[in-house]
Amino acid sequence: MRRAPPQRGPSPPPSRFRRRLLAVMLLAGLIPLALLGALAQGVLERVLSVSIAPVEGVLDGVSEELIRRGLPPDTLDEARLNLAQAELARRALVRRVPVFIAGVGIVAAVVLAVSAVLLGRVLTRPMSTLLEGMRAYSRGDLSVRLPVPEPARDELQFLMGQFNRMGHELLAQQERLKAAEQIAAWQDVARALAHELKNPLTAMKLSLARLSRQDASTPPDPARLTEAVALLQEEVDLLMRMTQSFSTFARLPAPRFQDVSLRVLLAEVCTLYAGTSPVPVVLEPGEDVSLLADPDGLRRLFGNLVKNATEASPPNAPPVRVALHTEEDGRVHVTVRDGGSGVSGVLEGPVLTRGLFSTKPGGSGLGLPIAQKIAHEHGGTLRLEPGPQGGTQAQVTLPRTLSSESSGVAA
């Protein structure tokens, strides 16, 4: 047999927040940068689009005037040379300005992207820490505390501090709830014990009173003495059976989980109790279901339910029917129906263990608490309710795999 395998933790959350934050920061920086680059290129192109052709026309007219007057055009030729150099420079700038603006834009985009990534990590690191804390709380570990400087320097650190305070309060409330549940459980046990012990002790007290009323002058009545002693012995045997039942309940073995074929196990239970049942015990046909469970615990659980159903059924009642099916959520449902007198209402949860009642002679009232305990160790539930056609319908719901909570209970 093997223990329940370790449960896989929840899958890591998607990093959409970080990606969206990075995208927003990049768009917020690149869009203005692209607009400024386009505007600068447009302004430079307009500035550099100024042509020197009109100036050359003016220079030609001045040159003709100088020649007509017989003056040397050396100065004018130097001006023409300067204009030609300026035109070459303008054309070079027209070709290189777009490349320069594109290069500046690429460098600025890279710098902006690196800054956005670094800033995004700084902003999302507290969120990641909070997320890890929430995942720990969802697993039931309320002892996790997030690292927070005192005093908090920003809103996120303040939020992490409040998260730690909430965890501390939840842990304190959980401890108080456990203490209250333990007190309530002991009160229920004490109340049930007082009720169960009262009847045999009262009978024993009456028997002793009858023996003490014997007159010393008359000889003892053997029949009366035998009757009183027999009654005392019967009540002592009842107390011993109750004590043994409580001891059995307190020392139930720890579950050992393994793969179990549930239909085969139910067939074994039905066959076991069919020989002593006043009515047939029928396992309805259906598909087999394999789940991770403790086979001995399940035999005790379903054995108690089938035994109760057969003992509650008179000889002319309908058969005890056991049905097995699975729901869409993957959980397994086992139903045990009988044709007895039935229960008055729905019994589930703490109601099954609140009062150790039994309607059978010599019963200890621990059958349902034991069944409830086994179902709880498997992460399942037990529910008793009136059947649709009379009698009682007991329904057990079990998961196919153990949750971390039920694994901790079983351990």
mmCIF file of C-alpha atoms in Angstrom:
data_model
loop_
_atom_site.group_PDB
_atom_site.id
_atom_site.type_symbol
_atom_site.label_atom_id
_atom_site.label_comp_id
_atom_site.label_asym_id
_atom_site.label_seq_id
_atom_site.Cartn_x
_atom_site.Cartn_y
_atom_site.Cartn_z
ATOM 1 C CA MET A 1 0.000 0.000 0.000
ATOM 2 C CA ARG A 2 1.173 3.485 -0.659
ATOM 3 C CA ARG A 3 0.433 6.806 0.912
ATOM 4 C CA ALA A 4 -1.403 9.544 -0.883
ATOM 5 C CA PRO A 5 0.940 11.214 -3.388
ATOM 6 C CA PRO A 6 1.937 14.812 -2.771
ATOM 7 C CA GLN A 7 -0.530 17.223 -4.237
ATOM 8 C CA ARG A 8 0.570 19.525 -6.968
ATOM 9 C CA GLY A 9 0.233 23.178 -6.150
ATOM 10 C CA PRO A 10 -1.923 25.508 -8.166
ATOM 11 C CA SER A 11 -0.546 26.564 -11.523
ATOM 12 C CA PRO A 12 1.384 29.847 -11.547
ATOM 13 C CA PRO A 13 -0.734 32.874 -12.369
ATOM 14 C CA PRO A 14 -0.421 34.491 -15.816
ATOM 15 C CA SER A 15 1.955 37.447 -16.069
ATOM 16 C CA ARG A 16 -0.528 39.577 -17.977
ATOM 17 C CA PHE A 17 -0.330 42.470 -15.543
ATOM 18 C CA ARG A 18 3.417 42.894 -16.100
ATOM 19 C CA ARG A 19 3.055 42.580 -19.883
ATOM 20 C CA ARG A 20 0.192 45.063 -19.961
ATOM 21 C CA LEU A 21 2.101 47.490 -17.776
ATOM 22 C CA LEU A 22 5.133 47.191 -20.065
ATOM 23 C CA ALA A 23 2.962 47.723 -23.142
ATOM 24 C CA VAL A 24 1.292 50.807 -21.626
ATOM 25 C CA MET A 25 4.628 52.326 -20.633
ATOM 26 C CA LEU A 26 6.127 51.654 -24.067
ATOM 27 C CA LEU A 27 3.118 53.117 -25.844
ATOM 28 C CA ALA A 28 3.071 56.122 -23.511
ATOM 29 C CA GLY A 29 6.720 56.828 -24.372
ATOM 30 C CA LEU A 30 6.952 55.752 -28.012
ATOM 31 C CA ILE A 31 3.855 57.521 -29.307
ATOM 32 C CA PRO A 32 5.008 61.017 -28.180
ATOM 33 C CA LEU A 33 8.532 60.175 -29.366
ATOM 34 C CA ALA A 34 7.241 59.183 -32.811
ATOM 35 C CA LEU A 35 5.121 62.325 -33.035
ATOM 36 C CA LEU A 36 8.051 64.541 -32.042
ATOM 37 C CA GLY A 37 10.294 62.781 -34.568
ATOM 38 C CA ALA A 38 7.766 63.265 -37.371
ATOM 39 C CA LEU A 39 7.295 66.920 -36.396
ATOM 40 C CA ALA A 40 11.054 67.550 -36.288
ATOM 41 C CA GLN A 41 11.561 65.884 -39.646
ATOM 42 C CA GLY A 42 8.761 67.944 -41.171
ATOM 43 C CA VAL A 43 10.215 71.202 -39.804
ATOM 44 C CA LEU A 44 13.724 70.366 -40.989
ATOM 45 C CA GLU A 45 12.489 69.339 -44.403
ATOM 46 C CA ARG A 46 10.633 72.643 -44.737
ATOM 47 C CA VAL A 47 13.717 74.548 -43.623
ATOM 48 C CA LEU A 48 16.036 72.614 -45.898
ATOM 49 C CA SER A 49 13.685 72.839 -48.846
ATOM 50 C CA VAL A 50 14.576 76.520 -49.372
ATOM 51 C CA SER A 51 16.139 76.770 -52.853
ATOM 52 C CA ILE A 52 19.042 79.125 -53.860
ATOM 53 C CA ALA A 53 17.782 79.442 -57.433
ATOM 54 C CA PRO A 54 16.342 82.968 -56.842
ATOM 55 C CA VAL A 55 19.635 84.019 -55.257
ATOM 56 C CA GLU A 56 21.522 82.735 -58.282
ATOM 57 C CA GLY A 57 19.265 84.782 -60.537
ATOM 58 C CA VAL A 58 20.040 87.895 -58.509
ATOM 59 C CA LEU A 59 23.764 87.093 -58.677
ATOM 60 C CA ASP A 60 23.542 86.717 -62.464
ATOM 61 C CA GLY A 61 21.965 90.171 -62.766
ATOM 62 C CA VAL A 62 24.599 91.720 -60.488
ATOM 63 C CA SER A 63 27.370 90.002 -62.495
ATOM 64 C CA GLU A 64 26.065 91.442 -65.766
ATOM 65 C CA GLU A 65 25.891 94.905 -64.190
ATOM 66 C CA LEU A 66 29.494 94.648 -62.970
ATOM 67 C CA ILE A 67 30.710 93.540 -66.401
ATOM 68 C CA ARG A 68 28.877 96.434 -68.050
ATOM 69 C CA ARG A 69 30.577 98.852 -65.678
ATOM 70 C CA GLY A 70 33.960 97.186 -66.146
ATOM 71 C CA LEU A 71 34.364 96.075 -62.494
ATOM 72 C CA PRO A 72 36.053 92.738 -61.577
ATOM 73 C CA PRO A 73 33.544 89.977 -60.528
ATOM 74 C CA ASP A 74 35.971 88.208 -58.153
ATOM 75 C CA THR A 75 33.903 88.841 -55.032
ATOM 76 C CA LEU A 76 30.784 87.716 -56.840
ATOM 77 C CA ASP A 77 32.472 84.475 -57.942
ATOM 78 C CA GLU A 78 33.436 83.751 -54.318
ATOM 79 C CA ALA A 79 29.807 84.266 -53.296
ATOM 80 C CA ARG A 80 28.702 81.842 -56.027
ATOM 81 C CA LEU A 81 31.169 79.258 -54.668
ATOM 82 C CA ASN A 82 29.837 79.682 -51.132
ATOM 83 C CA LEU A 83 26.275 79.284 -52.390
ATOM 84 C CA ALA A 84 27.227 76.096 -54.229
ATOM 85 C CA GLN A 85 28.796 74.670 -51.079
ATOM 86 C CA ALA A 86 25.686 75.590 -49.092
ATOM 87 C CA GLU A 87 23.505 73.823 -51.644
ATOM 88 C CA LEU A 88 25.619 70.673 -51.411
ATOM 89 C CA ALA A 89 25.398 70.800 -47.633
ATOM 90 C CA ARG A 90 21.616 71.272 -47.805
ATOM 91 C CA ARG A 91 21.208 68.272 -50.085
ATOM 92 C CA ALA A 92 23.399 66.144 -47.786
ATOM 93 C CA LEU A 93 21.280 67.203 -44.804
ATOM 94 C CA VAL A 94 18.101 66.351 -46.698
ATOM 95 C CA ARG A 95 19.441 62.813 -47.207
ATOM 96 C CA ARG A 96 20.835 62.319 -43.696
ATOM 97 C CA VAL A 97 18.203 63.960 -41.511
ATOM 98 C CA PRO A 98 15.686 61.044 -41.768
ATOM 99 C CA VAL A 99 18.458 58.548 -40.962
ATOM 100 C CA PHE A 100 19.559 60.655 -37.987
ATOM 101 C CA ILE A 101 16.022 61.036 -36.660
ATOM 102 C CA ALA A 102 15.407 57.287 -37.074
ATOM 103 C CA GLY A 103 18.635 56.508 -35.207
ATOM 104 C CA VAL A 104 17.742 58.870 -32.387
ATOM 105 C CA GLY A 105 14.274 57.300 -32.231
ATOM 106 C CA ILE A 106 15.681 53.755 -32.065
ATOM 107 C CA VAL A 107 18.142 54.684 -29.299
ATOM 108 C CA ALA A 108 15.390 56.473 -27.382
ATOM 109 C CA ALA A 109 13.056 53.501 -27.843
ATOM 110 C CA VAL A 110 15.687 51.084 -26.504
ATOM 111 C CA VAL A 111 16.366 53.312 -23.514
ATOM 112 C CA LEU A 112 12.628 53.681 -22.929
ATOM 113 C CA ALA A 113 12.073 49.916 -23.192
ATOM 114 C CA VAL A 114 14.850 49.136 -20.706
ATOM 115 C CA SER A 115 13.509 51.796 -18.340
ATOM 116 C CA ALA A 116 9.993 50.408 -18.719
ATOM 117 C CA VAL A 117 11.163 46.860 -17.966
ATOM 118 C CA LEU A 118 13.096 47.959 -14.875
ATOM 119 C CA LEU A 119 10.262 50.165 -13.661
ATOM 120 C CA GLY A 120 7.755 47.399 -14.389
ATOM 121 C CA ARG A 121 9.735 44.989 -12.246
ATOM 122 C CA VAL A 122 9.893 47.505 -9.439
ATOM 123 C CA LEU A 123 6.130 48.063 -9.614
ATOM 124 C CA THR A 124 5.149 44.408 -10.014
ATOM 125 C CA ARG A 125 7.516 42.957 -7.404
ATOM 126 C CA PRO A 126 5.181 43.917 -4.519
ATOM 127 C CA MET A 127 2.254 42.521 -6.496
ATOM 128 C CA SER A 128 4.128 39.230 -7.000
ATOM 129 C CA THR A 129 4.893 39.092 -3.282
ATOM 130 C CA LEU A 130 1.237 39.723 -2.477
ATOM 131 C CA LEU A 131 0.225 37.024 -4.931
ATOM 132 C CA GLU A 132 2.531 34.481 -3.294
ATOM 133 C CA GLY A 133 1.050 35.355 0.081
ATOM 134 C CA MET A 134 -2.485 34.910 -1.249
ATOM 135 C CA ARG A 135 -1.574 31.529 -2.735
ATOM 136 C CA ALA A 136 -0.178 30.458 0.641
ATOM 137 C CA TYR A 137 -3.412 31.578 2.354
ATOM 138 C CA SER A 138 -5.468 29.668 -0.220
ATOM 139 C CA ARG A 139 -3.514 26.524 0.759
ATOM 140 C CA GLY A 140 -4.489 27.152 4.385
ATOM 141 C CA ASP A 141 -1.064 28.392 5.530
ATOM 142 C CA LEU A 142 -1.925 31.512 7.521
ATOM 143 C CA SER A 143 1.547 31.746 9.092
ATOM 144 C CA VAL A 144 3.084 33.377 5.991
ATOM 145 C CA ARG A 145 4.172 36.983 6.503
ATOM 146 C CA LEU A 146 5.351 39.326 3.748
ATOM 147 C CA PRO A 147 8.586 41.318 4.164
ATOM 148 C CA VAL A 148 7.529 44.932 4.737
ATOM 149 C CA PRO A 149 9.716 47.798 6.017
ATOM 150 C CA GLU A 150 8.432 49.819 8.936
ATOM 151 C CA PRO A 151 7.083 52.365 8.362
ATOM 152 C CA ALA A 152 5.707 51.751 4.864
ATOM 153 C CA ARG A 153 7.161 54.069 2.237
ATOM 154 C CA ASP A 154 4.384 53.814 -0.344
ATOM 155 C CA GLU A 155 0.853 52.552 -0.881
ATOM 156 C CA LEU A 156 1.898 49.054 -1.979
ATOM 157 C CA GLN A 157 4.026 48.528 1.118
ATOM 158 C CA PHE A 158 1.121 49.767 3.224
ATOM 159 C CA LEU A 159 -1.118 47.225 1.468
ATOM 160 C CA MET A 160 1.377 44.439 2.224
ATOM 161 C CA GLY A 161 1.418 45.510 5.867
ATOM 162 C CA GLN A 162 -2.371 45.336 5.977
ATOM 163 C CA PHE A 163 -2.169 41.885 4.381
ATOM 164 C CA ASN A 164 0.123 40.717 7.202
ATOM 165 C CA ARG A 165 -2.254 42.175 9.769
ATOM 166 C CA MET A 166 -5.170 40.385 8.144
ATOM 167 C CA GLY A 167 -3.254 37.078 8.240
ATOM 168 C CA HIS A 168 -2.466 37.572 11.926
ATOM 169 C CA GLU A 169 -6.126 38.247 12.715
ATOM 170 C CA LEU A 170 -7.286 35.263 10.643
ATOM 171 C CA LEU A 171 -4.822 32.986 12.418
ATOM 172 C CA ALA A 172 -6.018 34.232 15.805
ATOM 173 C CA GLN A 173 -9.653 33.736 14.790
ATOM 174 C CA GLN A 174 -8.828 30.235 13.540
ATOM 175 C CA GLU A 175 -7.258 29.335 16.879
ATOM 176 C CA ARG A 176 -10.264 30.735 18.744
ATOM 177 C CA LEU A 177 -12.594 28.782 16.452
ATOM 178 C CA LYS A 178 -10.641 25.573 17.051
ATOM 179 C CA ALA A 179 -10.834 26.110 20.805
ATOM 180 C CA ALA A 180 -14.579 26.789 20.586
ATOM 181 C CA GLU A 181 -15.109 23.687 18.449
ATOM 182 C CA GLN A 182 -13.136 21.552 20.894
ATOM 183 C CA ILE A 183 -15.171 22.882 23.809
ATOM 184 C CA ALA A 184 -18.406 22.245 21.903
ATOM 185 C CA ALA A 185 -17.238 18.740 20.975
ATOM 186 C CA TRP A 186 -16.437 17.910 24.598
ATOM 187 C CA GLN A 187 -19.804 19.301 25.656
ATOM 188 C CA ASP A 188 -21.555 17.110 23.096
ATOM 189 C CA VAL A 189 -19.575 14.057 24.196
ATOM 190 C CA ALA A 190 -20.313 14.759 27.867
ATOM 191 C CA ARG A 191 -24.011 15.280 27.116
ATOM 192 C CA ALA A 192 -24.203 12.090 25.062
ATOM 193 C CA LEU A 193 -22.314 10.063 27.666
ATOM 194 C CA ALA A 194 -24.567 11.332 30.438
ATOM 195 C CA HIS A 195 -27.621 10.363 28.397
ATOM 196 C CA GLU A 196 -26.325 6.916 27.462
ATOM 197 C CA LEU A 197 -25.043 6.093 30.935
ATOM 198 C CA LYS A 198 -28.146 7.299 32.730
ATOM 199 C CA ASN A 199 -30.393 4.401 31.632
ATOM 200 C CA PRO A 200 -28.137 1.479 32.671
ATOM 201 C CA LEU A 201 -27.103 3.208 35.874
ATOM 202 C CA THR A 202 -30.755 3.835 36.765
ATOM 203 C CA ALA A 203 -31.578 0.161 36.185
ATOM 204 C CA MET A 204 -28.612 -0.898 38.312
ATOM 205 C CA LYS A 205 -29.682 1.472 41.073
ATOM 206 C CA LEU A 206 -33.198 0.026 41.069
ATOM 207 C CA SER A 207 -31.853 -3.517 41.211
ATOM 208 C CA LEU A 208 -29.628 -2.659 44.145
ATOM 209 C CA ALA A 209 -32.601 -1.016 45.867
ATOM 210 C CA ARG A 210 -34.641 -4.180 45.459
ATOM 211 C CA LEU A 211 -31.819 -6.221 46.980
ATOM 212 C CA SER A 212 -31.413 -3.797 49.883
ATOM 213 C CA ARG A 213 -35.124 -4.062 50.768
ATOM 214 C CA GLN A 214 -34.720 -7.712 51.759
ATOM 215 C CA ASP A 215 -36.051 -8.357 55.275
ATOM 216 C CA ALA A 216 -33.425 -9.932 57.504
ATOM 217 C CA SER A 217 -36.072 -12.059 59.300
ATOM 218 C CA THR A 218 -37.300 -13.739 56.122
ATOM 219 C CA PRO A 219 -35.207 -16.061 53.991
ATOM 220 C CA PRO A 220 -33.951 -14.585 50.680
ATOM 221 C CA ASP A 221 -36.010 -15.190 47.581
ATOM 222 C CA PRO A 222 -33.746 -17.015 45.080
ATOM 223 C CA ALA A 223 -35.880 -16.018 42.081
ATOM 224 C CA ARG A 224 -35.879 -12.369 43.091
ATOM 225 C CA LEU A 225 -32.143 -12.465 43.780
ATOM 226 C CA THR A 226 -31.444 -14.162 40.441
ATOM 227 C CA GLU A 227 -33.572 -11.630 38.581
ATOM 228 C CA ALA A 228 -31.778 -8.667 40.186
ATOM 229 C CA VAL A 229 -28.338 -10.151 39.559
ATOM 230 C CA ALA A 230 -29.260 -10.930 35.922
ATOM 231 C CA LEU A 231 -30.430 -7.348 35.422
ATOM 232 C CA LEU A 232 -27.212 -6.023 36.936
ATOM 233 C CA GLN A 233 -25.163 -8.322 34.705
ATOM 234 C CA GLU A 234 -27.089 -7.197 31.610
ATOM 235 C CA GLU A 235 -26.547 -3.522 32.379
ATOM 236 C CA VAL A 236 -22.856 -4.117 33.132
ATOM 237 C CA ASP A 237 -22.520 -5.885 29.765
ATOM 238 C CA LEU A 238 -24.190 -2.910 28.092
ATOM 239 C CA LEU A 239 -21.729 -0.546 29.752
ATOM 240 C CA MET A 240 -18.843 -2.741 28.648
ATOM 241 C CA ARG A 241 -20.089 -2.739 25.041
ATOM 242 C CA MET A 242 -20.424 1.046 25.122
ATOM 243 C CA THR A 243 -16.920 1.380 26.548
ATOM 244 C CA GLN A 244 -15.541 -0.916 23.847
ATOM 245 C CA SER A 245 -17.338 1.094 21.135
ATOM 246 C CA PHE A 246 -15.912 4.374 22.407
ATOM 247 C CA SER A 247 -12.452 2.820 22.551
ATOM 248 C CA THR A 248 -12.811 1.580 18.974
ATOM 249 C CA PHE A 249 -13.921 5.016 17.782
ATOM 250 C CA ALA A 250 -10.970 6.704 19.526
ATOM 251 C CA ARG A 251 -8.445 4.228 18.074
ATOM 252 C CA LEU A 252 -9.527 4.059 14.453
ATOM 253 C CA PRO A 253 -6.401 3.280 12.390
ATOM 254 C CA ALA A 254 -4.851 6.007 10.278
ATOM 255 C CA PRO A 255 -5.980 5.738 6.641
ATOM 256 C CA ARG A 256 -3.575 4.299 4.068
ATOM 257 C CA PHE A 257 -4.481 5.565 0.620
ATOM 258 C CA GLN A 258 -4.146 3.564 -2.581
ATOM 259 C CA ASP A 259 -5.986 3.053 -5.869
ATOM 260 C CA VAL A 260 -9.321 1.390 -5.105
ATOM 261 C CA SER A 261 -11.866 -0.145 -7.490
ATOM 262 C CA LEU A 262 -14.989 1.161 -5.805
ATOM 263 C CA ARG A 263 -17.519 -1.108 -7.548
ATOM 264 C CA VAL A 264 -15.586 -4.219 -6.524
ATOM 265 C CA LEU A 265 -15.411 -2.974 -2.926
ATOM 266 C CA LEU A 266 -19.165 -2.225 -2.850
ATOM 267 C CA ALA A 267 -19.899 -5.689 -4.266
ATOM 268 C CA GLU A 268 -17.885 -7.245 -1.422
ATOM 269 C CA VAL A 269 -19.806 -5.211 1.179
ATOM 270 C CA CYS A 270 -23.187 -6.118 -0.345
ATOM 271 C CA THR A 271 -22.262 -9.822 -0.434
ATOM 272 C CA LEU A 272 -21.097 -9.701 3.196
ATOM 273 C CA TYR A 273 -24.396 -8.326 4.561
ATOM 274 C CA ALA A 274 -26.756 -10.057 2.133
ATOM 275 C CA GLY A 275 -26.562 -13.342 4.117
ATOM 276 C CA THR A 276 -27.917 -11.825 7.353
ATOM 277 C CA SER A 277 -30.292 -9.265 5.812
ATOM 278 C CA PRO A 278 -34.077 -9.841 5.940
ATOM 279 C CA VAL A 279 -34.298 -8.288 2.449
ATOM 280 C CA PRO A 280 -32.072 -8.585 -0.648
ATOM 281 C CA VAL A 281 -29.066 -6.268 -0.937
ATOM 282 C CA VAL A 282 -28.709 -5.161 -4.567
ATOM 283 C CA LEU A 283 -25.781 -3.324 -6.176
ATOM 284 C CA GLU A 284 -27.232 -1.538 -9.173
ATOM 285 C CA PRO A 285 -25.322 -2.007 -12.456
ATOM 286 C CA GLY A 286 -23.073 0.712 -13.798
ATOM 287 C CA GLU A 287 -19.522 1.604 -14.653
ATOM 288 C CA ASP A 288 -16.614 0.984 -12.331
ATOM 289 C CA VAL A 289 -14.854 3.923 -10.694
ATOM 290 C CA SER A 290 -11.254 3.998 -9.491
ATOM 291 C CA LEU A 291 -10.264 6.507 -6.841
ATOM 292 C CA LEU A 292 -7.522 7.170 -4.317
ATOM 293 C CA ALA A 293 -8.812 5.995 -0.920
ATOM 294 C CA ASP A 294 -8.276 3.791 2.105
ATOM 295 C CA PRO A 295 -9.985 0.462 1.283
ATOM 296 C CA ASP A 296 -10.377 -0.602 4.928
ATOM 297 C CA GLY A 297 -11.929 2.731 5.821
ATOM 298 C CA LEU A 298 -14.348 2.573 2.893
ATOM 299 C CA ARG A 299 -15.376 -0.977 3.853
ATOM 300 C CA ARG A 300 -16.124 0.258 7.370
ATOM 301 C CA LEU A 301 -17.981 3.309 6.017
ATOM 302 C CA PHE A 302 -20.213 1.505 3.539
ATOM 303 C CA GLY A 303 -20.504 -1.520 5.838
ATOM 304 C CA ASN A 304 -22.039 0.704 8.522
ATOM 305 C CA LEU A 305 -24.487 2.232 6.049
ATOM 306 C CA VAL A 306 -25.537 -1.099 4.506
ATOM 307 C CA LYS A 307 -25.803 -2.705 7.973
ATOM 308 C CA ASN A 308 -28.014 0.151 9.187
ATOM 309 C CA ALA A 309 -30.150 -0.159 6.043
ATOM 310 C CA THR A 310 -30.652 -3.946 6.464
ATOM 311 C CA GLU A 311 -31.429 -3.651 10.165
ATOM 312 C CA ALA A 312 -33.974 -0.875 9.473
ATOM 313 C CA SER A 313 -35.772 -2.950 6.791
ATOM 314 C CA PRO A 314 -38.635 -5.251 7.849
ATOM 315 C CA PRO A 315 -38.896 -8.652 6.097
ATOM 316 C CA ASN A 316 -41.501 -7.462 3.575
ATOM 317 C CA ALA A 317 -39.693 -4.206 2.714
ATOM 318 C CA PRO A 318 -38.145 -3.401 -0.694
ATOM 319 C CA PRO A 319 -34.540 -4.451 -1.268
ATOM 320 C CA VAL A 320 -31.653 -2.372 -0.008
ATOM 321 C CA ARG A 321 -30.203 -0.731 -3.129
ATOM 322 C CA VAL A 322 -26.653 0.544 -3.498
ATOM 323 C CA ALA A 323 -25.925 2.800 -6.496
ATOM 324 C CA LEU A 324 -22.630 4.223 -7.778
ATOM 325 C CA HIS A 325 -22.275 7.063 -10.278
ATOM 326 C CA THR A 326 -20.044 10.043 -11.070
ATOM 327 C CA GLU A 327 -20.968 13.673 -11.620
ATOM 328 C CA GLU A 328 -19.655 16.087 -14.243
ATOM 329 C CA ASP A 329 -17.302 17.635 -11.682
ATOM 330 C CA GLY A 330 -15.587 14.229 -11.285
ATOM 331 C CA ARG A 331 -16.843 13.546 -7.760
ATOM 332 C CA VAL A 332 -18.104 10.061 -6.923
ATOM 333 C CA HIS A 333 -21.570 9.524 -5.412
ATOM 334 C CA VAL A 334 -22.606 6.340 -3.608
ATOM 335 C CA THR A 335 -26.260 6.037 -2.526
ATOM 336 C CA VAL A 336 -27.675 3.457 -0.097
ATOM 337 C CA ARG A 337 -31.504 3.304 -0.003
ATOM 338 C CA ASP A 338 -33.691 1.183 2.253
ATOM 339 C CA GLY A 339 -37.428 0.710 2.775
ATOM 340 C CA GLY A 340 -37.516 1.138 6.539
ATOM 341 C CA SER A 341 -39.252 3.739 8.652
ATOM 342 C CA GLY A 342 -36.867 6.444 7.450
ATOM 343 C CA VAL A 343 -35.456 9.555 9.087
ATOM 344 C CA SER A 344 -37.559 12.584 9.902
ATOM 345 C CA GLY A 345 -35.325 15.092 8.127
ATOM 346 C CA VAL A 346 -31.936 15.745 6.570
ATOM 347 C CA LEU A 347 -28.945 14.720 8.683
ATOM 348 C CA GLU A 348 -25.505 15.929 7.635
ATOM 349 C CA GLY A 349 -22.393 17.589 8.970
ATOM 350 C CA PRO A 350 -22.137 18.131 12.736
ATOM 351 C CA VAL A 351 -25.668 16.792 13.261
ATOM 352 C CA LEU A 352 -24.355 13.257 12.636
ATOM 353 C CA THR A 353 -21.965 13.482 15.593
ATOM 354 C CA ARG A 354 -23.812 15.864 17.901
ATOM 355 C CA GLY A 355 -25.856 13.167 19.599
ATOM 356 C CA LEU A 356 -24.709 9.551 19.941
ATOM 357 C CA PHE A 357 -28.173 8.131 19.397
ATOM 358 C CA SER A 358 -29.180 4.617 18.453
ATOM 359 C CA THR A 359 -32.602 3.098 17.803
ATOM 360 C CA LYS A 360 -31.299 -0.507 18.001
ATOM 361 C CA PRO A 361 -31.108 -2.554 21.213
ATOM 362 C CA GLY A 362 -27.521 -2.646 22.411
ATOM 363 C CA GLY A 363 -26.435 -0.038 19.884
ATOM 364 C CA SER A 364 -23.749 2.457 20.896
ATOM 365 C CA GLY A 365 -24.785 5.220 18.486
ATOM 366 C CA LEU A 366 -21.244 5.405 17.042
ATOM 367 C CA GLY A 367 -21.956 3.956 13.588
ATOM 368 C CA LEU A 368 -22.792 7.280 11.937
ATOM 369 C CA PRO A 369 -20.007 9.253 13.717
ATOM 370 C CA ILE A 370 -17.486 6.638 12.497
ATOM 371 C CA ALA A 371 -18.884 6.850 8.947
ATOM 372 C CA GLN A 372 -18.796 10.659 9.104
ATOM 373 C CA LYS A 373 -15.181 10.598 10.320
ATOM 374 C CA ILE A 374 -14.073 8.289 7.483
ATOM 375 C CA ALA A 375 -15.874 10.393 4.862
ATOM 376 C CA HIS A 376 -14.239 13.543 6.267
ATOM 377 C CA GLU A 377 -10.762 11.922 6.142
ATOM 378 C CA HIS A 378 -11.337 11.260 2.424
ATOM 379 C CA GLY A 379 -12.391 14.862 1.734
ATOM 380 C CA GLY A 380 -16.002 13.765 1.216
ATOM 381 C CA THR A 381 -19.418 14.239 2.813
ATOM 382 C CA LEU A 382 -22.141 12.045 4.280
ATOM 383 C CA ARG A 383 -25.822 12.978 4.063
ATOM 384 C CA LEU A 384 -28.929 11.149 5.281
ATOM 385 C CA GLU A 385 -32.379 12.163 4.071
ATOM 386 C CA PRO A 386 -35.844 10.702 3.602
ATOM 387 C CA GLY A 387 -36.015 8.536 0.493
ATOM 388 C CA PRO A 388 -38.195 9.565 -2.463
ATOM 389 C CA GLN A 389 -40.424 6.501 -1.860
ATOM 390 C CA GLY A 390 -40.019 6.222 1.884
ATOM 391 C CA GLY A 391 -37.215 4.838 3.966
ATOM 392 C CA THR A 392 -33.807 6.430 4.305
ATOM 393 C CA GLN A 393 -31.359 7.473 1.596
ATOM 394 C CA ALA A 394 -27.716 7.774 2.629
ATOM 395 C CA GLN A 395 -25.484 9.553 0.129
ATOM 396 C CA VAL A 396 -21.689 9.599 0.294
ATOM 397 C CA THR A 397 -19.783 12.011 -1.961
ATOM 398 C CA LEU A 398 -16.053 11.398 -2.470
ATOM 399 C CA PRO A 399 -13.387 13.073 -4.634
ATOM 400 C CA ARG A 400 -11.317 10.897 -6.948
ATOM 401 C CA THR A 401 -8.105 12.501 -5.705
ATOM 402 C CA LEU A 402 -7.280 13.926 -2.314
ATOM 403 C CA SER A 403 -7.081 17.658 -1.688
ATOM 404 C CA SER A 404 -4.312 19.141 0.445
ATOM 405 C CA GLU A 405 -6.805 19.741 3.261
ATOM 406 C CA SER A 406 -8.038 16.132 3.391
ATOM 407 C CA SER A 407 -4.434 14.895 3.133
ATOM 408 C CA GLY A 408 -3.591 16.968 6.201
ATOM 409 C CA VAL A 409 -6.601 15.565 8.079
ATOM 410 C CA ALA A 410 -5.612 12.019 7.167
ATOM 411 C CA ALA A 411 -2.044 12.551 8.252
#
